[in-house]
Amino acid sequence: MRLLFLLLPVLLLAGCREEEPGSLFPRIDRETGEYWFFYYDSSASVQSVALAGSFNGWSATATPMKKRTDHLWSASIKLAPGKREQYKVVLNGTKWIPDPNAPYITMDQWRNSVIQTIRPDEFGLMFSSPIADGAAIRPEFIRLVFNDPKSILPAASVVVTLNGRPVRELTRLADGEIRVPVHPDLDGEIQVEIQIGHPNLNWYHSFLVFVWSKPIDLKTPPQNDAMVLYEIYIRQFADSNDDGTGDLKGITGKLPYLDSLGVTGLWLMPFNESPRDHGYAINDYLAIDREYGTMEDFRQLAMAADERGIDLWMDFVINHTDTTHPWFLDIRKKGKESRYWTWFQMTGDQPLSWKYFGMDDGMPKLNFQNPEVQDYFLKMAEFWMDPDQDGDFSDGVDGFRCDAAIEVPHSYWKRFRAHVKKIRPDVTILGEIWVADQLALLPFYDQEFDMTFDYPLYYTLRDAIHEQKPDLLMRFWQPMRQEVLPSGAQWVTFTSNHDNFRSLSLFRENRAEWNLAQNLLFALPGTPMVYYGDEAGLTGKNPPDTNVRQKMVFPAPTSDFYQTYRSLIALRKTFPVLAARDYKESPTLTFSTPEPGLLIVHRSDGNQKLTGYFNLSPAGLTFKKPYSGKPVTWNGTAWTVGESRPLTDLPAYGVSWLIPD
Ligand SMILES: [Ca+2]
Ligand SMILES: [Ca+2]
Ligand SMILES: [Ca+2]
Ligand SMILES: [Ca+2]
């Protein structure tokens, strides 16, 4: 038995295809009680692999994985039974990724891999696919693999229900594996329940998976495709009355500046009453923070923006409040007797305890199982779409940027969408879904959000440039992006925001590298976003330090950071093909990487063609074979098209745009 187990990685590898890691889920060695972890990666750049998790204090070095073959790593570690351990795989000491074969994944922004440990002699579920809380497209079956040391399964009764319906025709394989067919009519969130009966064992387990069998028919506001979004931290942006705090009137005064930059959408960080600087803990959802101005200031800003064709999106922070919210103060006073007791996720009354957001107990989580809470925020959304309730939306918000959307139940977002779209069909619903893998975005497009922030692209773009690997971007898009998201889906692309490095710092304060990243971002489908101050070349790392959320410095129109954004925004207006939707049914985007370091992005929609040439390497490139086309160049105010000529080289991190011959 032991010998066989040691051979396991070798046997597994024999079954591995290049693209398919096989069954490398963590499993227990019944002889030693140690857990074995495996990681498969065919990329040559992976020099070292380690496990970091709750079992080793999240150390990236404590549990190195041993290279067993060219592409397969493994590690064994003793874990106490009966615990839920979270972990990640660390590549080359710096890149943290979820274990693609973990049995569970957390639904928070960390997307940690999870393993529920058992004793080696105990019956339990080792692995399921799709993984619990994960998402999958058109799976034929759900795989369940059990640890079955006493061979209970062959003689046991097994009942599996999907959304409460028992499934017939379970396939029982050797080695404790059961396959549950997924009927094509099953769609969306599925509750999997497993009941195992045997004279020596009564075992029950349930989990959620998200599966998509049918295409999602998602209708989204068309104006978002050509939009360029701009994120504003109101406190730091523009101060109209010189009291030291940025305000709404300040933004109104800067609309001409934003207009000449070319942006057509504004995401305002929270403006509701809050005792916190950042505003992400609200104590009055129907008021403007007094530091930022008045309701009239808000309406004036909305109407002035509307006249310029600039959409206004509000930060919709409904997952949690601040502990100074009157609802929570009422609980502090009356305890369980408070009518708001069930509005929050209270966990005890002596002493008072509650579930909260992140690591901040000053941000108590609201209870969206409570219909009163649900209704309150439908009303609140109604209010901000049209503050004077006269049926004219020009004085209200055009969209909601939904904070921590991953923590609010899917069922609520579906109800929210149905409600606000009935009132205003072209209102935009944007979700902050902070995940690294794009499959995890899919559940949020099932009649919930029009758009999500493209964190998966953010990470991929960064890695492609840092590691000089154009193929990372190519694989990200084809077939993955085109396959995963429904054809109506929209997304916001970005290289910075108030929670991450400033863009220039992300690209190592190297102007050429930063310029390359912005050009690439604007070459791809999606709604690009500029974080206030990035157009002034501001730097900053490690939010929430003030250096990422510092005072705005308005740049001279001639500054090269400003010119980069102004020209790229103008490029998307001159070449609408760059903003075209790209899906499997109607592809507008093709990539190629004919030589190391070079990425060619070709956009074409039947009306227009534009090709971008990007040098992802820190050295100049002279092409083996020149590319021919009409050069498209920025003269400081407009894009001009020159006579056809060959493109023979690019400087370090250089970019060229051509209309191909
Ligand atoms: Ca002020
Ligand atoms: Ca305040
Ligand atoms: Ca508007
Ligand atoms: Ca109105």
XYZ file of C-alpha atoms and ligand atoms in Angstrom:
665
model
C 0.000 0.000 0.000
C 2.684 2.438 1.045
C 4.818 1.617 -1.957
C 1.858 2.090 -4.227
C 1.179 5.435 -2.657
C 4.711 6.637 -3.220
C 4.336 5.644 -6.837
C 1.150 7.655 -7.080
C 2.639 10.902 -8.370
C 4.465 8.967 -11.064
C 1.297 7.076 -12.025
C -0.647 10.321 -12.030
C 1.874 11.994 -14.247
C 1.570 9.204 -16.777
C -2.069 10.193 -17.151
C -1.359 13.909 -17.453
C -1.899 15.780 -20.665
C -0.070 19.023 -21.345
C -3.105 21.162 -20.540
C -4.757 18.880 -18.040
C -3.234 18.368 -14.654
C -5.367 15.319 -13.938
C -6.424 14.447 -10.416
C -3.895 16.246 -8.317
C -6.181 17.060 -5.409
C -4.753 16.933 -1.869
C -5.188 13.515 -0.301
C -4.295 11.719 2.871
C -1.719 8.948 3.144
C -3.544 6.332 5.194
C -0.281 4.875 6.543
C 1.340 8.044 7.845
C -1.658 10.366 8.179
C 0.244 12.987 6.184
C -1.475 15.075 3.563
C -0.008 15.100 0.096
C -0.319 18.167 -2.115
C 0.496 18.292 -5.806
C 1.017 21.108 -8.259
C 1.329 20.743 -12.010
C 2.683 23.511 -14.249
C 4.090 23.083 -17.736
C 5.534 26.586 -17.842
C 9.328 26.646 -17.803
C 9.470 29.857 -15.768
C 8.362 28.116 -12.574
C 11.582 27.691 -10.603
C 10.179 26.982 -7.160
C 6.831 26.051 -5.655
C 5.765 26.184 -2.014
C 2.622 25.855 0.074
C 1.597 28.711 2.337
C -1.422 28.497 4.575
C -3.065 28.609 7.955
C -1.035 25.482 8.875
C 2.365 27.226 8.518
C 1.539 30.834 9.418
C 1.190 31.707 5.716
C 4.927 31.347 5.248
C 6.038 31.288 1.620
C 9.161 29.321 2.565
C 8.188 26.904 5.364
C 6.713 24.196 3.123
C 8.607 23.962 -0.172
C 7.272 21.521 -2.755
C 9.683 19.041 -4.268
C 10.067 18.801 -8.016
C 9.193 15.230 -8.961
C 9.278 15.505 -12.746
C 9.618 18.357 -15.214
C 6.197 19.760 -14.440
C 5.029 18.150 -11.219
C 5.731 19.269 -7.661
C 4.585 17.663 -4.436
C 4.835 18.126 -0.676
C 3.590 16.137 2.273
C 2.680 17.673 5.589
C 1.152 16.483 8.845
C -2.183 18.222 9.487
C -4.387 17.872 12.547
C -7.740 16.232 11.693
C -11.093 18.012 11.895
C -9.825 21.424 10.791
C -10.527 23.730 7.903
C -7.146 24.833 6.625
C -6.793 27.601 4.049
C -3.800 27.809 1.753
C -2.299 28.951 -1.513
C 0.463 27.782 -3.812
C 3.420 30.174 -4.056
C 5.357 30.235 -7.332
C 8.930 31.521 -7.441
C 8.529 32.863 -3.900
C 6.298 35.745 -4.989
C 3.271 34.697 -6.981
C 0.386 33.426 -4.829
C -2.271 31.410 -6.619
C -5.119 29.157 -5.492
C -4.507 25.419 -5.827
C -6.385 24.560 -9.046
C -7.209 21.152 -7.549
C -8.294 22.202 -4.085
C -11.560 20.649 -2.893
C -12.988 24.022 -1.811
C -12.371 27.676 -2.445
C -13.363 30.632 -0.242
C -15.951 33.033 -1.616
C -14.237 36.130 -0.226
C -11.823 38.324 -2.156
C -8.893 36.082 -1.226
C -10.219 33.010 -3.028
C -8.110 30.820 -0.781
C -7.976 27.089 -1.307
C -9.511 25.154 1.551
C -9.027 21.639 2.804
C -11.208 19.998 5.446
C -8.838 17.599 7.200
C -9.876 14.151 8.392
C -8.223 11.219 10.148
C -6.707 8.658 7.781
C -9.168 6.015 9.021
C -12.179 8.317 8.721
C -14.743 8.407 5.913
C -14.906 11.794 4.189
C -15.085 13.767 0.956
C -11.586 14.455 -0.356
C -12.393 16.285 -3.562
C -15.228 17.491 -5.735
C -15.254 18.939 -9.204
C -16.462 21.584 -9.866
C -14.905 22.520 -6.559
C -17.234 23.656 -3.818
C -18.183 27.343 -4.230
C -16.492 27.244 -7.626
C -17.990 27.778 -11.063
C -18.028 25.666 -14.216
C -19.382 25.842 -17.733
C -21.412 22.918 -19.030
C -19.989 20.164 -16.801
C -21.296 16.715 -17.750
C -21.033 15.485 -14.200
C -19.989 16.411 -10.690
C -17.100 14.309 -9.435
C -17.031 13.246 -5.801
C -13.947 11.455 -4.453
C -14.097 10.007 -0.950
C -11.575 8.744 1.537
C -13.073 5.313 2.188
C -10.546 3.343 4.248
C -13.062 0.719 5.411
C -14.641 0.191 1.986
C -18.013 1.378 3.122
C -19.128 2.820 -0.204
C -19.633 -0.405 -2.173
C -22.270 -1.600 0.303
C -23.734 1.802 1.208
C -26.830 3.566 -0.010
C -25.887 6.835 -1.694
C -28.408 9.586 -2.307
C -27.278 12.748 -4.075
C -29.676 15.625 -4.654
C -29.077 18.659 -6.842
C -31.284 21.564 -5.722
C -33.351 19.099 -3.747
C -33.960 16.649 -6.610
C -32.513 13.155 -6.204
C -30.253 12.161 -9.085
C -30.642 8.703 -10.548
C -27.886 6.948 -12.475
C -24.991 7.744 -10.208
C -21.818 6.173 -11.547
C -19.756 4.475 -8.880
C -16.122 4.011 -9.796
C -13.372 2.197 -7.945
C -11.245 4.108 -5.409
C -14.183 5.857 -3.780
C -15.262 7.976 -6.717
C -18.894 8.786 -7.578
C -19.994 10.723 -10.650
C -23.256 12.651 -10.569
C -24.649 13.584 -13.998
C -25.623 17.253 -14.380
C -28.826 17.629 -16.359
C -28.510 20.415 -18.975
C -31.593 22.095 -17.477
C -29.729 22.771 -14.257
C -28.358 26.278 -14.303
C -26.799 28.756 -11.924
C -26.431 28.128 -8.214
C -26.777 24.450 -7.337
C -26.999 22.994 -3.856
C -25.352 19.577 -3.828
C -26.428 17.307 -0.958
C -24.927 13.905 -0.306
C -26.436 11.347 2.077
C -24.601 8.087 2.711
C -26.232 5.287 4.675
C -24.569 2.130 5.975
C -24.966 0.070 9.160
C -21.694 1.580 10.429
C -22.064 5.094 9.079
C -24.572 7.871 8.599
C -22.904 10.655 6.679
C -24.281 13.911 5.253
C -22.586 16.755 3.444
C -23.708 19.673 1.305
C -22.084 22.430 -0.719
C -22.774 24.953 -3.483
C -21.499 24.982 -7.037
C -22.294 27.354 -9.887
C -22.816 25.733 -13.255
C -23.851 27.237 -16.546
C -25.436 24.918 -19.050
C -27.304 27.483 -21.090
C -25.997 30.773 -22.446
C -26.825 33.751 -20.230
C -28.898 36.390 -22.004
C -27.553 39.580 -20.475
C -28.644 43.040 -21.659
C -26.220 45.799 -20.724
C -26.144 49.581 -21.286
C -24.513 50.130 -24.705
C -23.034 53.499 -23.698
C -20.540 51.724 -21.446
C -18.659 50.130 -24.354
C -17.116 53.388 -25.587
C -16.874 54.931 -22.122
C -13.630 55.808 -20.379
C -14.189 55.804 -16.626
C -12.419 58.028 -14.073
C -12.288 57.213 -10.351
C -12.433 60.148 -7.914
C -11.636 60.210 -4.210
C -13.722 63.297 -3.492
C -11.835 64.310 -0.322
C -8.566 64.629 -2.255
C -9.705 65.776 -5.686
C -10.763 69.452 -5.778
C -11.579 71.784 -2.888
C -14.018 74.568 -3.853
C -13.995 76.533 -0.570
C -10.389 76.117 0.573
C -11.300 74.370 3.817
C -8.739 71.669 3.041
C -11.244 69.007 2.002
C -12.185 68.170 -1.563
C -15.915 68.464 -2.239
C -18.698 68.024 -4.795
C -18.587 71.652 -5.966
C -14.885 71.116 -6.584
C -15.693 68.274 -8.985
C -18.308 70.398 -10.766
C -15.626 73.047 -11.245
C -13.291 70.465 -12.749
C -15.763 69.065 -15.290
C -14.116 71.091 -18.108
C -10.772 69.508 -17.149
C -12.286 65.996 -17.178
C -14.067 66.738 -20.431
C -10.869 67.810 -22.150
C -9.089 64.711 -20.868
C -11.911 62.864 -22.624
C -13.400 60.736 -19.862
C -17.130 60.020 -20.148
C -17.878 58.331 -16.837
C -17.097 59.221 -13.226
C -17.005 56.768 -10.357
C -17.277 58.800 -7.172
C -15.929 57.056 -4.092
C -18.533 57.117 -1.275
C -20.259 60.445 -0.694
C -22.831 59.328 1.892
C -22.389 60.465 5.497
C -19.502 58.612 7.095
C -17.113 59.224 10.008
C -14.269 57.593 8.042
C -12.013 59.442 5.623
C -12.511 56.858 2.854
C -16.280 56.777 3.391
C -16.649 52.987 3.111
C -18.577 52.783 6.399
C -21.787 54.743 6.172
C -24.096 56.044 8.872
C -26.654 57.848 6.703
C -27.398 56.420 3.262
C -29.740 59.233 2.266
C -27.417 62.120 3.085
C -24.400 63.737 1.475
C -21.361 63.726 3.757
C -21.385 67.236 5.232
C -17.655 67.578 4.506
C -18.434 67.161 0.803
C -21.346 69.590 0.517
C -25.119 69.516 0.265
C -27.792 67.616 -1.618
C -28.131 70.643 -3.877
C -24.380 70.493 -4.638
C -24.886 66.873 -5.614
C -27.802 67.630 -7.927
C -25.871 70.476 -9.553
C -22.910 68.165 -10.191
C -25.138 65.433 -11.628
C -26.920 67.861 -13.962
C -23.709 69.601 -15.078
C -22.109 66.221 -15.832
C -25.255 65.085 -17.633
C -25.118 68.134 -19.904
C -21.585 67.209 -20.903
C -22.544 63.583 -21.548
C -20.563 62.359 -18.559
C -22.191 59.547 -16.562
C -22.031 59.595 -12.774
C -21.735 56.375 -10.775
C -22.037 56.216 -7.014
C -20.256 53.894 -4.630
C -22.982 51.622 -3.263
C -21.685 50.336 0.077
C -24.419 48.090 1.389
C -22.579 45.015 2.667
C -21.888 46.761 5.978
C -22.525 50.052 7.774
C -20.506 52.002 10.317
C -21.115 51.239 14.016
C -22.294 54.863 14.331
C -25.305 54.121 12.096
C -28.535 54.777 14.070
C -29.637 51.148 13.471
C -26.534 49.867 15.178
C -26.681 52.489 17.953
C -30.207 51.250 18.667
C -28.844 47.737 19.122
C -26.163 49.062 21.473
C -28.933 50.627 23.557
C -31.631 47.936 23.492
C -29.718 44.743 22.702
C -31.967 41.947 21.463
C -35.013 44.131 22.026
C -33.938 46.477 19.232
C -36.069 46.271 16.116
C -32.776 46.372 14.168
C -31.329 43.285 15.868
C -32.134 41.204 12.787
C -30.871 43.882 10.388
C -27.289 42.907 11.193
C -25.529 39.562 11.493
C -25.439 39.605 15.291
C -23.732 36.624 16.911
C -24.293 37.323 20.638
C -25.702 39.859 23.086
C -23.580 39.433 26.212
C -21.180 40.810 25.287
C -22.509 42.236 22.040
C -20.867 40.545 19.038
C -21.448 40.612 15.313
C -20.051 39.613 11.961
C -18.099 42.396 10.304
C -16.338 43.260 7.090
C -12.675 42.344 6.724
C -10.805 42.810 9.983
C -12.668 45.939 11.103
C -15.376 45.351 13.736
C -16.442 48.971 13.189
C -18.066 47.778 9.946
C -20.922 45.443 10.994
C -22.317 43.299 8.189
C -25.968 43.786 7.270
C -28.297 40.796 7.087
C -29.627 40.433 3.557
C -31.791 37.485 4.557
C -34.004 40.117 6.170
C -36.587 41.457 3.655
C -36.656 44.832 5.441
C -32.925 45.277 4.737
C -33.434 44.172 1.145
C -36.247 46.668 0.639
C -34.396 49.532 2.296
C -31.592 49.397 -0.262
C -33.989 49.139 -3.208
C -35.545 52.376 -1.960
C -32.132 53.918 -1.447
C -31.141 53.095 -5.041
C -34.423 54.592 -6.250
C -33.675 57.754 -4.322
C -30.192 58.310 -5.769
C -31.306 57.638 -9.349
C -33.702 60.577 -9.042
C -33.245 62.602 -5.820
C -36.179 64.957 -6.458
C -38.371 62.031 -7.612
C -39.729 63.932 -10.633
C -39.100 61.107 -13.103
C -36.193 62.962 -14.741
C -32.933 61.120 -14.048
C -30.566 63.947 -15.019
C -30.075 64.991 -11.375
C -29.312 61.463 -10.174
C -26.706 58.758 -10.544
C -26.430 56.752 -13.767
C -24.937 53.704 -12.115
C -23.969 51.863 -8.961
C -20.460 50.655 -8.222
C -21.313 47.917 -5.731
C -18.695 47.617 -3.017
C -17.680 44.173 -1.666
C -20.355 42.696 -3.921
C -19.006 39.196 -3.393
C -20.173 39.297 0.259
C -23.819 40.126 -0.498
C -25.964 37.109 -1.544
C -26.461 36.413 -5.259
C -30.200 36.234 -4.675
C -30.204 39.844 -3.510
C -28.276 41.165 -6.517
C -30.772 39.416 -8.817
C -33.628 41.149 -7.022
C -31.757 44.450 -7.053
C -31.139 44.237 -10.816
C -34.744 43.385 -11.620
C -35.914 46.305 -9.493
C -33.640 49.129 -10.689
C -33.731 48.072 -14.362
C -37.515 48.258 -14.277
C -37.228 51.873 -13.168
C -34.373 52.797 -15.494
C -33.300 50.134 -18.044
C -29.987 51.815 -18.930
C -28.756 52.243 -15.350
C -25.382 50.532 -14.856
C -24.660 47.957 -12.156
C -20.941 47.396 -11.621
C -19.668 44.838 -9.113
C -16.436 44.875 -7.188
C -15.610 41.176 -7.433
C -12.018 40.958 -6.313
C -10.912 37.593 -7.705
C -7.956 36.490 -9.782
C -9.576 33.773 -11.900
C -12.087 34.836 -14.492
C -14.306 31.790 -14.155
C -15.176 33.083 -10.694
C -16.721 36.200 -12.284
C -19.311 34.206 -14.179
C -21.925 33.797 -11.394
C -22.121 37.595 -11.078
C -23.187 38.005 -14.711
C -26.229 35.762 -14.323
C -28.804 38.589 -14.197
C -26.868 40.433 -11.494
C -24.199 42.851 -12.763
C -23.688 44.534 -16.133
C -20.001 44.898 -15.412
C -17.316 43.763 -13.004
C -13.854 45.123 -12.382
C -11.478 43.024 -14.418
C -9.121 41.954 -11.640
C -8.199 38.796 -13.588
C -6.919 41.009 -16.445
C -5.215 43.372 -13.991
C -3.081 40.512 -12.665
C -2.483 38.999 -16.100
C -1.430 42.282 -17.701
C 0.939 42.999 -14.832
C 2.498 39.538 -15.026
C 2.719 39.554 -18.831
C 4.713 42.796 -18.739
C 6.812 42.048 -15.646
C 7.677 38.576 -16.890
C 7.879 39.595 -20.579
C 5.355 36.904 -21.448
C 2.883 37.979 -24.137
C 1.437 34.466 -24.183
C -0.082 35.022 -20.712
C -2.396 37.623 -22.243
C -3.148 35.507 -25.282
C -4.154 32.506 -23.200
C -6.176 34.750 -20.918
C -8.292 35.817 -23.860
C -8.500 32.890 -26.165
C -10.361 30.798 -25.512
C -10.932 31.679 -21.853
C -12.446 35.185 -21.880
C -14.441 34.599 -25.026
C -15.721 31.311 -23.693
C -16.460 32.277 -20.108
C -18.389 35.522 -20.114
C -21.844 35.867 -21.696
C -22.065 37.930 -24.856
C -23.700 40.924 -23.133
C -21.061 41.140 -20.420
C -19.078 44.323 -19.876
C -16.051 44.893 -17.640
C -13.885 47.726 -16.367
C -10.176 47.407 -17.157
C -7.636 49.182 -14.976
C -4.048 49.253 -13.793
C -4.740 51.004 -10.476
C -7.404 52.071 -8.013
C -7.644 53.259 -4.413
C -6.942 49.734 -3.098
C -3.857 48.989 -5.186
C -0.537 50.467 -6.260
C -0.665 53.584 -8.356
C -0.193 52.657 -11.969
C 3.259 54.176 -12.363
C 4.447 52.345 -9.240
C 2.936 49.073 -10.416
C 5.155 49.352 -13.475
C 8.263 49.994 -11.384
C 8.263 53.756 -11.962
C 9.536 53.108 -15.456
C 7.748 55.532 -17.773
C 8.205 53.442 -20.901
C 6.907 50.316 -19.173
C 3.951 52.280 -17.770
C 3.225 53.721 -21.218
C 3.285 50.240 -22.726
C 0.812 49.007 -20.096
C -1.639 51.845 -20.755
C -1.467 51.340 -24.523
C -2.119 47.616 -24.086
C -5.040 48.283 -21.767
C -6.641 50.628 -24.286
C -6.048 48.125 -27.115
C -8.242 45.523 -25.407
C -12.027 45.266 -25.130
C -13.562 46.610 -21.951
C -14.176 50.018 -20.375
C -10.786 51.447 -19.370
C -10.499 53.343 -16.103
C -8.143 56.125 -15.044
C -7.558 56.532 -11.296
C -7.418 60.256 -10.438
C -3.832 61.502 -10.399
C -2.408 58.725 -12.574
C -2.601 61.265 -15.404
C -0.285 63.453 -13.303
C 2.246 60.659 -12.860
C 1.582 60.313 -9.113
C 3.266 57.334 -7.431
C 2.289 55.254 -4.429
C 2.358 51.754 -3.021
C 0.700 49.747 -0.286
C -2.742 51.238 0.223
C -4.435 52.426 2.344
C -1.378 54.578 3.008
C -2.018 58.152 1.956
C 0.506 57.900 -0.836
C -2.054 55.996 -2.930
C -4.933 58.302 -1.939
C -3.034 61.593 -1.923
C -4.097 65.096 -2.949
C -4.713 65.539 -6.637
C -2.109 67.470 -8.574
C -3.631 68.826 -11.762
C -1.090 68.274 -14.543
C -0.062 70.683 -17.274
C -1.781 69.660 -20.531
C 1.678 69.160 -22.030
C 2.850 66.670 -19.383
C 3.542 63.294 -20.929
C 1.401 61.310 -18.453
C -1.569 63.514 -19.248
C -0.806 63.286 -22.968
C -0.669 59.482 -22.797
C -4.210 59.268 -21.411
C -5.564 62.085 -23.531
C -4.170 60.479 -26.696
C -5.341 56.966 -25.796
C -8.852 58.192 -25.001
C -8.841 60.030 -28.332
C -7.556 56.857 -30.046
C -10.636 54.962 -28.867
C -12.845 57.729 -30.228
C -11.007 57.797 -33.571
C -10.997 53.989 -33.781
C -14.236 52.716 -32.222
C -13.108 49.200 -33.166
C -10.900 49.315 -30.041
C -14.045 49.558 -27.911
C -15.949 46.882 -29.851
C -17.302 43.939 -27.919
C -15.324 40.787 -28.549
C -16.963 37.416 -28.212
C -16.595 33.977 -29.638
C -19.568 34.546 -31.971
C -18.177 37.855 -33.286
C -14.442 38.079 -32.613
C -12.832 41.497 -33.066
C -9.557 40.646 -31.383
C -6.669 38.453 -32.470
C -3.252 38.126 -30.912
C 0.037 36.885 -32.206
C 3.529 36.742 -30.778
C 5.769 35.909 -33.736
C 9.012 36.554 -31.885
C 10.096 36.711 -28.233
C 8.896 39.839 -26.442
C 6.675 41.027 -29.299
C 2.891 41.047 -28.927
C 0.711 42.010 -31.872
C -2.877 42.952 -31.057
C -5.115 43.135 -34.082
C -8.582 44.670 -33.820
C -11.043 44.391 -36.665
C -14.848 44.609 -36.828
C -15.673 44.711 -40.520
C -15.651 48.528 -40.640
C -12.275 49.300 -39.200
C -8.889 47.712 -38.645
C -6.134 48.758 -36.281
C -3.071 46.824 -35.189
C -0.910 47.547 -32.168
C 2.705 46.333 -31.915
C 3.972 46.045 -28.362
C 7.503 45.303 -27.226
C 7.189 43.690 -23.789
C 10.935 43.463 -23.304
C 13.340 45.972 -21.720
C 15.575 45.820 -24.826
C 15.034 47.179 -28.335
C 13.693 44.710 -30.918
C 14.624 44.542 -34.594
C 12.083 42.368 -36.373
C 13.128 39.347 -38.395
C 10.601 40.457 -41.005
C 9.141 44.006 -41.208
C 5.402 44.677 -40.807
C 3.724 46.911 -43.313
C 0.885 49.399 -42.871
C -0.063 53.039 -42.485
C 1.380 54.450 -39.247
C -1.124 56.046 -36.888
C 0.541 58.761 -34.796
C -0.460 61.398 -32.216
C 0.528 64.983 -33.028
C -0.402 66.429 -29.635
C -4.024 67.146 -30.494
C -5.159 64.448 -32.929
C -4.290 61.082 -34.489
C -3.024 61.188 -38.058
C -2.606 58.404 -40.591
C 0.629 58.407 -42.632
C 1.704 56.771 -45.892
C 2.218 53.036 -45.809
C 5.739 52.011 -44.795
C 7.436 49.073 -43.146
C 7.762 48.852 -39.365
C 11.176 47.303 -38.744
C 11.839 47.742 -35.016
C 10.591 48.925 -31.627
C 12.559 50.456 -28.739
C 12.451 48.943 -25.238
C 8.777 48.731 -24.124
C 7.922 50.497 -27.400
C 4.494 50.708 -29.027
C 3.410 51.329 -32.634
C -0.060 51.558 -34.139
C -0.632 50.696 -37.820
C -3.580 50.356 -40.125
C -2.499 47.124 -41.799
C -2.225 47.037 -45.624
Ca -14.028 71.882 0.706
Ca -17.450 62.458 6.885
Ca -26.649 61.394 -15.943
Ca -35.009 64.300 -11.072
